[in-house]
PDB file of C-alpha atoms in Angstrom:
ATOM      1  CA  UNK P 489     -23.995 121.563 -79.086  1.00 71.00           C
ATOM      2  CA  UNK P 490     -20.657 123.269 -79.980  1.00 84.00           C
ATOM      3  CA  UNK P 491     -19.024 126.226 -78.491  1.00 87.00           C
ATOM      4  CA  UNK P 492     -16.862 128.404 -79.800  1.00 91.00           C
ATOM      5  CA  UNK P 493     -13.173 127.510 -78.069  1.00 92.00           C
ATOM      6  CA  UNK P 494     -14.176 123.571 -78.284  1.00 92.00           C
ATOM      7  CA  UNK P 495     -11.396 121.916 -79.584  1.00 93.00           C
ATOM      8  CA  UNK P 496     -11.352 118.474 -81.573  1.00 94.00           C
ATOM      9  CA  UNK P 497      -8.942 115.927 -81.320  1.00 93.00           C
ATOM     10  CA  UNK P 498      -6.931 118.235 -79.554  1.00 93.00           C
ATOM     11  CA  UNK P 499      -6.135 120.458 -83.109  1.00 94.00           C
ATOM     12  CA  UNK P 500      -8.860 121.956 -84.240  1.00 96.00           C
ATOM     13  CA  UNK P 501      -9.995 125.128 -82.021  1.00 96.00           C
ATOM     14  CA  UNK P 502     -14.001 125.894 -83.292  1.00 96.00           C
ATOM     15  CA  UNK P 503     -14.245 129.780 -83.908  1.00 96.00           C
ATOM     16  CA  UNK P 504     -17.187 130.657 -85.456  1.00 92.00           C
ATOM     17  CA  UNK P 505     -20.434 128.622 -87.078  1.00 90.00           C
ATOM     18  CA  UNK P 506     -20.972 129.543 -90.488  1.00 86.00           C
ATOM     19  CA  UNK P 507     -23.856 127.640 -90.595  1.00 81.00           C
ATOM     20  CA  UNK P 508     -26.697 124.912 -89.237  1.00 77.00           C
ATOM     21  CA  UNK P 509     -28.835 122.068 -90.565  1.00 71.00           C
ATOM     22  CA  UNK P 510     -30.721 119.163 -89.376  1.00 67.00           C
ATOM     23  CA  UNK P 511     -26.976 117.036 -89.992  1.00 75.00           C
ATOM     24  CA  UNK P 512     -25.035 119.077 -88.237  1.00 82.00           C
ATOM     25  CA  UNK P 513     -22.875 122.457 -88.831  1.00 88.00           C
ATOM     26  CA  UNK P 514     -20.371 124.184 -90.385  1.00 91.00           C
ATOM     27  CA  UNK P 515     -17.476 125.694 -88.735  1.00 93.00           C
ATOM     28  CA  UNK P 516     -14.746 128.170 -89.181  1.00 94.00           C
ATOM     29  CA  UNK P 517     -11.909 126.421 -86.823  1.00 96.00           C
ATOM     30  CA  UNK P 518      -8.095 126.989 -86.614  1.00 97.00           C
ATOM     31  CA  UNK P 519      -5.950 124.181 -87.243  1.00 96.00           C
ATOM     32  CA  UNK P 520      -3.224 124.203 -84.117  1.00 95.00           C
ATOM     33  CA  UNK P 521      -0.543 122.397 -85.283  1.00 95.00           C
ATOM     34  CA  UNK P 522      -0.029 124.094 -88.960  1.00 95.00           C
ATOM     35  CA  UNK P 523      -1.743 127.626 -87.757  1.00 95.00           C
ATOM     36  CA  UNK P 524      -3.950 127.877 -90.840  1.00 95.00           C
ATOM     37  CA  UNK P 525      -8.053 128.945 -90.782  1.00 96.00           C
ATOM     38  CA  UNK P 526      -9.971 125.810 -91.926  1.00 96.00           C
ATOM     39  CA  UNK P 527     -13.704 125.047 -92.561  1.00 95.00           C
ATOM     40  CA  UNK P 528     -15.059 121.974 -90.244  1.00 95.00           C
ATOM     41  CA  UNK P 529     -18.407 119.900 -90.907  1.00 92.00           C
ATOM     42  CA  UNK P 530     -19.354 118.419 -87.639  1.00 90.00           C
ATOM     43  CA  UNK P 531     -22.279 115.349 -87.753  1.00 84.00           C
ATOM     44  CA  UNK P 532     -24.655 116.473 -85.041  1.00 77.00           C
ATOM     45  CA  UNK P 533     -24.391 114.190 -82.333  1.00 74.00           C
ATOM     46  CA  UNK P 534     -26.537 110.884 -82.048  1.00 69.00           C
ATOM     47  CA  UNK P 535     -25.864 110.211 -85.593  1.00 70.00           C
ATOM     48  CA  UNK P 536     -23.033 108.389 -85.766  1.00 65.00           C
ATOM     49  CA  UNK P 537     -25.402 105.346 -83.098  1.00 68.00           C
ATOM     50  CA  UNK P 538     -27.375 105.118 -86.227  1.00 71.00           C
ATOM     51  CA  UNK P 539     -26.428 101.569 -87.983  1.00 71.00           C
ATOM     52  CA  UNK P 540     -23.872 102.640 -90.859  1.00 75.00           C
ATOM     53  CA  UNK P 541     -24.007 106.228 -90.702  1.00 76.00           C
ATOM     54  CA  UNK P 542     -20.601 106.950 -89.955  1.00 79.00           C
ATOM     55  CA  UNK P 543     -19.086 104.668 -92.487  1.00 83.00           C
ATOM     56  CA  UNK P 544     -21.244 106.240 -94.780  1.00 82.00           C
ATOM     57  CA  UNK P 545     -19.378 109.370 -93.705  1.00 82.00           C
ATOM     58  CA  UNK P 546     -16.019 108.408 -93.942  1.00 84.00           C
ATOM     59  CA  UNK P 547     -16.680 106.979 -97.085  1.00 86.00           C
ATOM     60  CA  UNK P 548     -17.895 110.869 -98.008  1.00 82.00           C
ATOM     61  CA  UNK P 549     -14.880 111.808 -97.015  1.00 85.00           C
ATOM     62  CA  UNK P 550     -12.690 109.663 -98.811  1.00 87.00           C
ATOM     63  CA  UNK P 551     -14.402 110.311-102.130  1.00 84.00           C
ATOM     64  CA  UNK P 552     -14.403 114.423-101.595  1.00 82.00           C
ATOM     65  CA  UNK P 553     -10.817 114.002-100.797  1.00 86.00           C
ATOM     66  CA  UNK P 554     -10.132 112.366-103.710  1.00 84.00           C
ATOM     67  CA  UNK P 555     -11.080 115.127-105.959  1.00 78.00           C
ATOM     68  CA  UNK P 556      -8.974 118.416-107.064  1.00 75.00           C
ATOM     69  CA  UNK P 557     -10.356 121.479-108.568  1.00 70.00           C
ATOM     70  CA  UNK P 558     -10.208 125.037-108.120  1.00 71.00           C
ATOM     71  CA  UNK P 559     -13.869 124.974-108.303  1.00 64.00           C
ATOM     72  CA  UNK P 560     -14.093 123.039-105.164  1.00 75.00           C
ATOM     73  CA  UNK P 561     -12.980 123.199-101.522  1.00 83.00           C
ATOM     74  CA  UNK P 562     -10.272 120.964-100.507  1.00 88.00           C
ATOM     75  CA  UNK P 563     -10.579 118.145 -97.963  1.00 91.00           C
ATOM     76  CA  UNK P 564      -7.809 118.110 -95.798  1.00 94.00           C
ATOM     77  CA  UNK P 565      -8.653 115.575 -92.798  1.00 94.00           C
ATOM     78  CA  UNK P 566     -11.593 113.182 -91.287  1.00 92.00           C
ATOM     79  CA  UNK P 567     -11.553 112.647 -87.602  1.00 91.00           C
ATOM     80  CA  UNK P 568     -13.919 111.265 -84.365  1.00 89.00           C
ATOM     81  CA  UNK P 569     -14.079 112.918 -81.072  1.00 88.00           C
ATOM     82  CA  UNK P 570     -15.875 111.666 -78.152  1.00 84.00           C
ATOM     83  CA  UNK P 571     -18.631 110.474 -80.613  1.00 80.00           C
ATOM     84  CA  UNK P 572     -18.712 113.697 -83.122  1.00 85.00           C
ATOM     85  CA  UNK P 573     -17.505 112.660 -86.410  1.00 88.00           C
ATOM     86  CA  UNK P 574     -16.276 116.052 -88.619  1.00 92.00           C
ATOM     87  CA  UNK P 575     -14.195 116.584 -91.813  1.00 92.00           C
ATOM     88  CA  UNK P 576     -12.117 118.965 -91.737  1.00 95.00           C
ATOM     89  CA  UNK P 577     -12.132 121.189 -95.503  1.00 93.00           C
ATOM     90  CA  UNK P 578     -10.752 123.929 -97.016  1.00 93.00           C
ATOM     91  CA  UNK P 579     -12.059 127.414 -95.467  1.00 92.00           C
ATOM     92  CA  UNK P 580     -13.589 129.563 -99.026  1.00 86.00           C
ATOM     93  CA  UNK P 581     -14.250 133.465 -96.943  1.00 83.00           C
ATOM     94  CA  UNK P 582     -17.886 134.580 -98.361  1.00 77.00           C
ATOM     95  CA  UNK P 583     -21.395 134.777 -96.918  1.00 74.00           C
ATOM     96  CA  UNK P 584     -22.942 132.093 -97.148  1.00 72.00           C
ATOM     97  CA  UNK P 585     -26.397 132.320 -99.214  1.00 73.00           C
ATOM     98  CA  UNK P 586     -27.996 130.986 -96.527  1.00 72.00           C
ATOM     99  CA  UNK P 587     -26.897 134.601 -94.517  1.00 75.00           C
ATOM    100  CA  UNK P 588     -28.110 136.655 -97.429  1.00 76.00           C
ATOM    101  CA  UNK P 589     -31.292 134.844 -97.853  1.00 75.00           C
ATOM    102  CA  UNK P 590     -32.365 135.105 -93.832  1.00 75.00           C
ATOM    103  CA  UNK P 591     -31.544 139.025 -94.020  1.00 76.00           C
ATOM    104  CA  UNK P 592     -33.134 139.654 -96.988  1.00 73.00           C
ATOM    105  CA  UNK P 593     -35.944 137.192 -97.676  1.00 71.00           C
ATOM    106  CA  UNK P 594     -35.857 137.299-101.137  1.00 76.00           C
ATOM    107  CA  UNK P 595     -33.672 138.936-103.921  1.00 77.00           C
ATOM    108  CA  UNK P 596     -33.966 140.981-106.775  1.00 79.00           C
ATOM    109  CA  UNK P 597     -33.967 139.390-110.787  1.00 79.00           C
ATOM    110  CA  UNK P 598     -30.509 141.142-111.307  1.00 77.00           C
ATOM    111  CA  UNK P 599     -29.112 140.114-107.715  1.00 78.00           C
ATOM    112  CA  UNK P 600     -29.980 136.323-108.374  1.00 82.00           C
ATOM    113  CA  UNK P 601     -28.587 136.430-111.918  1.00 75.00           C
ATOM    114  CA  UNK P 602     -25.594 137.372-110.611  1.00 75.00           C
ATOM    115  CA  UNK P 603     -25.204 134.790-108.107  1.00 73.00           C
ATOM    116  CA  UNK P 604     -26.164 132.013-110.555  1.00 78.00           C
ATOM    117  CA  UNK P 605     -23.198 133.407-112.736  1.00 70.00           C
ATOM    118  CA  UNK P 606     -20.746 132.677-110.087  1.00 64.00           C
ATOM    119  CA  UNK P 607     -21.178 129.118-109.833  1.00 64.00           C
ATOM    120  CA  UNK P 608     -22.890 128.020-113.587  1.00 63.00           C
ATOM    121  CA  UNK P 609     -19.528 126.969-114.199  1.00 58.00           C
ATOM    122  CA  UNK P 610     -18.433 124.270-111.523  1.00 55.00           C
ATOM    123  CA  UNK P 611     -21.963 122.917-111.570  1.00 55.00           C
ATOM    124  CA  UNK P 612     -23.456 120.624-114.396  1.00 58.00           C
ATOM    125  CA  UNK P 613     -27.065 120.020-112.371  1.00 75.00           C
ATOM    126  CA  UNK P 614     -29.093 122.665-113.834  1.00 86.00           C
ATOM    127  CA  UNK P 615     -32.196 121.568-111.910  1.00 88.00           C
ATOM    128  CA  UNK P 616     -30.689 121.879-108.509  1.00 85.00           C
ATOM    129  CA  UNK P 617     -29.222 125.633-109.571  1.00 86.00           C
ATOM    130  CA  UNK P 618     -32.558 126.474-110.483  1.00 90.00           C
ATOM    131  CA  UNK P 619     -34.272 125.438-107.298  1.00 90.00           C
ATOM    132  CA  UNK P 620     -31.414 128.011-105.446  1.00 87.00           C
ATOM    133  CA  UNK P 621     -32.568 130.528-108.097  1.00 89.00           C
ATOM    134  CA  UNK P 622     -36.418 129.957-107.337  1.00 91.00           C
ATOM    135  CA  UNK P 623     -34.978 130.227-103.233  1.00 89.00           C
ATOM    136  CA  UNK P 624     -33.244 133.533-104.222  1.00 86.00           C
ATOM    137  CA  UNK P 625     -36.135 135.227-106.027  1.00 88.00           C
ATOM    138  CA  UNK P 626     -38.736 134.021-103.634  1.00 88.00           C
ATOM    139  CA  UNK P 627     -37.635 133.140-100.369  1.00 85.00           C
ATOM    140  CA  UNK P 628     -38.497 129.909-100.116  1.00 87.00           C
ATOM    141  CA  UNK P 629     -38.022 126.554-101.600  1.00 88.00           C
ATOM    142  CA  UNK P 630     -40.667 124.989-104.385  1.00 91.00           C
ATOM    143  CA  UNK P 631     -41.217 121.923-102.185  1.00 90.00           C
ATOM    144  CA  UNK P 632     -41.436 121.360 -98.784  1.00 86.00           C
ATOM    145  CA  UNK P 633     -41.746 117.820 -96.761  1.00 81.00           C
ATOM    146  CA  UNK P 634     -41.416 116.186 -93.503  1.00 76.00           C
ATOM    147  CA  UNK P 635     -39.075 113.267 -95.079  1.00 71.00           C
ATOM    148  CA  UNK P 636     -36.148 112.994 -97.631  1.00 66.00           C
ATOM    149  CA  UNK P 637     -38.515 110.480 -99.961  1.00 72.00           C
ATOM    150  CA  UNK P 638     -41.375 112.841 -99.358  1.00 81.00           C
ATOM    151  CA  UNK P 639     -39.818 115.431-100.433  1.00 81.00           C
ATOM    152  CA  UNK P 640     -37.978 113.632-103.526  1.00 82.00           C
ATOM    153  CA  UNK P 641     -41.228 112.602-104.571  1.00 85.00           C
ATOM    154  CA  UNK P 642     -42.418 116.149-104.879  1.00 88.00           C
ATOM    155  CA  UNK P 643     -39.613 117.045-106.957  1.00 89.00           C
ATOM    156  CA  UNK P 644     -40.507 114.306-109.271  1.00 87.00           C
ATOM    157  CA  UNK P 645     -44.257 114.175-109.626  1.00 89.00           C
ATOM    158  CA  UNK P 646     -45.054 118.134-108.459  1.00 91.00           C
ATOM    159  CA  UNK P 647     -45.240 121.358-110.763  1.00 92.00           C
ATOM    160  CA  UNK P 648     -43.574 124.315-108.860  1.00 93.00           C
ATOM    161  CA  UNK P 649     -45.705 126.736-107.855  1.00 94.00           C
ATOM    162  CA  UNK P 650     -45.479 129.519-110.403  1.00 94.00           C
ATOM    163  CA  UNK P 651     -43.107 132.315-109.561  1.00 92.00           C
ATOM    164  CA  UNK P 652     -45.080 135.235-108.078  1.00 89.00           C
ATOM    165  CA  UNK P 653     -45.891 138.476-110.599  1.00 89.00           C
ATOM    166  CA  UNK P 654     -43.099 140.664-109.008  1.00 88.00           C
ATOM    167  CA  UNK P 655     -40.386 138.430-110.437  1.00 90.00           C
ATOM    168  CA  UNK P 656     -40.171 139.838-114.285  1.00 90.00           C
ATOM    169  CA  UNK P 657     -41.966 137.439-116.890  1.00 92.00           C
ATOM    170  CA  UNK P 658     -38.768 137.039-119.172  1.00 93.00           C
ATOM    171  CA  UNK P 659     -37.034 135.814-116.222  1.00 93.00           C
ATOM    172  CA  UNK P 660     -40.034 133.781-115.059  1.00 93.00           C
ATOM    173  CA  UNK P 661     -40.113 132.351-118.036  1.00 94.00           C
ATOM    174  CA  UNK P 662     -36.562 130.928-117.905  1.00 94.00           C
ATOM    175  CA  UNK P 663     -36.635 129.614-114.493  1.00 95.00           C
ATOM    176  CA  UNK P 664     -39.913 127.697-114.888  1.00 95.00           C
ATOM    177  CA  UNK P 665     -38.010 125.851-117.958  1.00 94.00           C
ATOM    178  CA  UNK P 666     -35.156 124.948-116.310  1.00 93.00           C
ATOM    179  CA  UNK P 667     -37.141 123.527-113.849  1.00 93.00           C
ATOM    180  CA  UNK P 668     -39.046 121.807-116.290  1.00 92.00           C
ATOM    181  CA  UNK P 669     -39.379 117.656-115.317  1.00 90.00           C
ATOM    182  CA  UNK P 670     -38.448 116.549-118.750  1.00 88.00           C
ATOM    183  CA  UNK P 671     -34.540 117.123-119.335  1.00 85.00           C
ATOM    184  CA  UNK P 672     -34.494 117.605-122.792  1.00 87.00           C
ATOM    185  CA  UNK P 673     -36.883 121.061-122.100  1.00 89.00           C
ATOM    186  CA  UNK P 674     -34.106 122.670-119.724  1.00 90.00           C
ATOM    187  CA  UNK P 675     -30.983 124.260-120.643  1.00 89.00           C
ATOM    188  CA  UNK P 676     -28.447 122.312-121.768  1.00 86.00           C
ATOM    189  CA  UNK P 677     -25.952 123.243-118.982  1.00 86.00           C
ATOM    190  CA  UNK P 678     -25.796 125.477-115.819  1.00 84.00           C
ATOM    191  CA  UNK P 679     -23.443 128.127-118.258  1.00 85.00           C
ATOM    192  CA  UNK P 680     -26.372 128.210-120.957  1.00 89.00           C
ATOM    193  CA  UNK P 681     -28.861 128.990-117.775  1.00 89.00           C
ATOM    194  CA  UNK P 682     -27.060 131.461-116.452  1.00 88.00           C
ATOM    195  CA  UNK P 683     -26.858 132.974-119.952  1.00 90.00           C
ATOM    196  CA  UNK P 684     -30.385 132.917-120.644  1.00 92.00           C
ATOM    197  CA  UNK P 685     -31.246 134.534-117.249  1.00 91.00           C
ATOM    198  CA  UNK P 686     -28.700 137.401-118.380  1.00 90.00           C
ATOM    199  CA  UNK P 687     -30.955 137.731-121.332  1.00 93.00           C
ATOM    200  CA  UNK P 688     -34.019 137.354-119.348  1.00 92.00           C
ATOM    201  CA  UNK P 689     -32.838 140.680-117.220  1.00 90.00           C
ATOM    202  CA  UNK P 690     -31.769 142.804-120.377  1.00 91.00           C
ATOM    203  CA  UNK P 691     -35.434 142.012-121.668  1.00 92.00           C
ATOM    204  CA  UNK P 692     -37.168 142.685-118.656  1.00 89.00           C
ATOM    205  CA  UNK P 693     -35.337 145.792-118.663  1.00 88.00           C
ATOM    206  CA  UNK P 694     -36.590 147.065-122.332  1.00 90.00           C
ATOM    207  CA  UNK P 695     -40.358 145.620-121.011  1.00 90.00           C
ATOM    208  CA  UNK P 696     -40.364 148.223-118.673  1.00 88.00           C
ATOM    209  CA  UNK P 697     -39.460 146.253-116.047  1.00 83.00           C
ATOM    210  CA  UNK P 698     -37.030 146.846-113.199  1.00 77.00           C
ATOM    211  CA  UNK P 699     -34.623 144.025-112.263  1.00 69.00           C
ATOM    212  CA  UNK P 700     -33.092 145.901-109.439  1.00 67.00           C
ATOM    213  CA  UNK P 701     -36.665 146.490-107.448  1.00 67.00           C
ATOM    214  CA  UNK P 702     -36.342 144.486-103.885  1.00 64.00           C
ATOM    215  CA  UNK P 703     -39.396 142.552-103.583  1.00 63.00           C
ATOM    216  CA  UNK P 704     -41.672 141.884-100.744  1.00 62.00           C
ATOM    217  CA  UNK P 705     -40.890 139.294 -97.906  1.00 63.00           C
ATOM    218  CA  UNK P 706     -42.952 137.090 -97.807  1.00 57.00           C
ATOM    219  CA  UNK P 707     -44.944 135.652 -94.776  1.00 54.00           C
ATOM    220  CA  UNK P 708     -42.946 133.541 -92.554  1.00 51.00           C
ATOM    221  CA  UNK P 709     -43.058 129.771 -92.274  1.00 48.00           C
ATOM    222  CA  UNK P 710     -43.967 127.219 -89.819  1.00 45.00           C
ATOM    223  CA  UNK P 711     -41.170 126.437 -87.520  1.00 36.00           C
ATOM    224  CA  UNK P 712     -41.993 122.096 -89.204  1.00 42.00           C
ATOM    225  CA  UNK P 713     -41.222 124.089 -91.823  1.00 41.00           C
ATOM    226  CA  UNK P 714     -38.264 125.306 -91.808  1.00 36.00           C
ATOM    227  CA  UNK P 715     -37.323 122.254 -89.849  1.00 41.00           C
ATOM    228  CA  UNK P 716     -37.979 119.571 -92.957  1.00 41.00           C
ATOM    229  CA  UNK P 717     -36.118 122.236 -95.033  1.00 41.00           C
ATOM    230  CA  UNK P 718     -33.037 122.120 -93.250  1.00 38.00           C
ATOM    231  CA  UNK P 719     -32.823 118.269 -92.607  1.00 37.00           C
ATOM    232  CA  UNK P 720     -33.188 117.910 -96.364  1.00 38.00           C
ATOM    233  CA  UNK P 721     -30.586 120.483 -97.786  1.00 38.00           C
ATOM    234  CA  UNK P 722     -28.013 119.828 -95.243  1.00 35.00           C
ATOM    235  CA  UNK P 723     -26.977 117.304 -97.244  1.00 35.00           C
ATOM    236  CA  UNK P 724     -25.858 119.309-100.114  1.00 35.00           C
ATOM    237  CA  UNK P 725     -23.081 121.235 -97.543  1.00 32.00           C
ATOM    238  CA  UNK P 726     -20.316 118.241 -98.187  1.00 31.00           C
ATOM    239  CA  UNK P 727     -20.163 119.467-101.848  1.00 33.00           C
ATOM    240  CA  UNK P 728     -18.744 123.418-101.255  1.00 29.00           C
ATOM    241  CA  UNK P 729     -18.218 125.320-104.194  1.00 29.00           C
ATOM    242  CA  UNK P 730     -15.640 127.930-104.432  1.00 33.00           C
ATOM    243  CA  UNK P 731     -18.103 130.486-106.076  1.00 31.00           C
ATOM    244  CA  UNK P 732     -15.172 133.374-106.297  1.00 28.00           C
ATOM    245  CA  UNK P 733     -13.096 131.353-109.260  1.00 31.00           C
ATOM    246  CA  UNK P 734     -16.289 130.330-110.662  1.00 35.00           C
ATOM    247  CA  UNK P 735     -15.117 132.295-114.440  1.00 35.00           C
ATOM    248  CA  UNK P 736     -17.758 132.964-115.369  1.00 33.00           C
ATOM    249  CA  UNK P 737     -17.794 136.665-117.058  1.00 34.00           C
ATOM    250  CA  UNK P 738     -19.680 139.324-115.171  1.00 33.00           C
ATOM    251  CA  UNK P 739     -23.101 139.900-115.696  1.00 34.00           C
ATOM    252  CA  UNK P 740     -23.711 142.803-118.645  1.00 34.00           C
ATOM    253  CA  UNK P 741     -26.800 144.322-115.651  1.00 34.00           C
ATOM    254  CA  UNK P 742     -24.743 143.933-112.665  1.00 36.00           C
ATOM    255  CA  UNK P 743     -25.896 144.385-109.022  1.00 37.00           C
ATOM    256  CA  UNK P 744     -25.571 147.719-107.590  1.00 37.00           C
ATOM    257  CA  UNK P 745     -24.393 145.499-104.234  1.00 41.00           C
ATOM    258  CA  UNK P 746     -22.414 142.656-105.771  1.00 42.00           C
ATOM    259  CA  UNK P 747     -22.101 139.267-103.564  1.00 42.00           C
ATOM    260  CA  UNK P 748     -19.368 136.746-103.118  1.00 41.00           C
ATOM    261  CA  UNK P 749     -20.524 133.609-101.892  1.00 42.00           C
ATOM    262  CA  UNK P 750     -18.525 130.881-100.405  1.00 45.00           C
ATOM    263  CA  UNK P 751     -20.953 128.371 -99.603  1.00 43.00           C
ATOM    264  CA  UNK P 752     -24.066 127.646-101.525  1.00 42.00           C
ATOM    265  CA  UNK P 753     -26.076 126.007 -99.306  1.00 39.00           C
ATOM    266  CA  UNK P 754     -25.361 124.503 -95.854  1.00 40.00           C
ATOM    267  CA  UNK P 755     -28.565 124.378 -93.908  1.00 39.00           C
TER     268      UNK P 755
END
């Protein structure tokens, strides 16, 4: 396991973890030779023995490093180190949702509409936004598996459990659309989701209903658990969105304790 002071290929000095999954982790590191912070994905170790893994890796890296937006975090370098594979990205400073979600459980309607504001705009997938907004209001994920396929599966063939009373119905109502399993029933991009949920909030609000209440936490989970969960959304840490230039506009009902996110989800 990594330490902070480890250093990679003799440049990169580890600092802090930002976060863990069942892939590996996310570092902040400081580049040596050109003294800037940077943001380091390490493959956890025993991986890269695994019959085309690290190719498949490299080749992850080549593609991400290919692209250029200021919606998304730069890849500056690839490297291997005693058996460790890592790319080596652009550092975005945030919390990661992953932090907020473990210290608060679960967020309120007008917290989560927020946060889906930041990044409608550099996504297109409004399914996979929607499952982080189901995360954010209850604390957990819709589906849960022991394998990757499993777990797929579930996501193809399984209605979400419905979205418990304290969440307000308008806004219920929009998230169970959007994750609807026939495309042509969700919004028709992440921007149009996020707008709908805005709308969602101001309705709640006239209903009576209070978008800023924190809900309950709910009961924890099984340590298998929260193990599938983090082998199966580690892979989504490659793709880091820099929520901060996001534009989208802020939300009419905003937070009373705004977030800025830098890394959607790395577990």
């Amino acid at each position: 396991m990594s330490a902070p002071g480890d250093r990679l290929s003799g440049r990169y000095v580890l600092t802090d973890r930002i976060a863990a999954g069942g892939m590996g982790e996310v570092w902040k590191a400081t580049d040596a030779i050109l003294g800037r912070t940077v943001a380091i994905k390490l493959l956890k170790e025993g991986l890269t023995d695994e019959i085309g893994f690290t190719d498949r890796f490299r080749g992850e890296a080549r593609l991400s490093a290919a692209l250029a937006h200021g919606n998304i975090a730069q890849v500056y370098d690839y490297g291997e180190d005693e058996g460790i594979a890592y790319l080596v990205m652009e550092y975005v400073p945030g919390m990661p949702l992953s932090k907020i979600i473990a210290e608060r459980a679960t967020l309120s309607a007008a917290d989560t509409v927020g946060l889906v504001a930041q990044t409608a705009t550099a996504l297109t997938d409004v399914y996979s936004l929607t499952v982080v907004a189901y995360e954010m209001l209850t604390g957990s994920r819709p589906f849960y598996a022991d394998a990757p396929v499993a777990l797929a599966l579930a996501h193809v063939n399984q209605p979400p459990p419905p979205l418990p009373r304290f969440v307000p119905p308008p806004v219920r109502t929009v998230v169970h659309a959007a994750l609807e399993k026939d495309p042509s029933i969700r919004p028709d991009s992440a921007a149009e989701f996020a707008r709908a949920l805005r709308q969602a909030v101001a309705d709640s609000e006239r209903m009576g209903f209070s978008p800023y209440a924190q809900p309950p936490r709910p009961a924890p989970r099984s340590w298998s658990s929260w193990r599938s969960s983090s082998a199966s959304c580690s892979r989504m840490a490659a793709a880091t969105v820099r929520m901060a230039a996001a534009g989208i506009p802020p939300t009419p009902v905003p937070s009373p304790k705004p977030f800025h996110l830098s890394v959607l989800a790395s577990r």
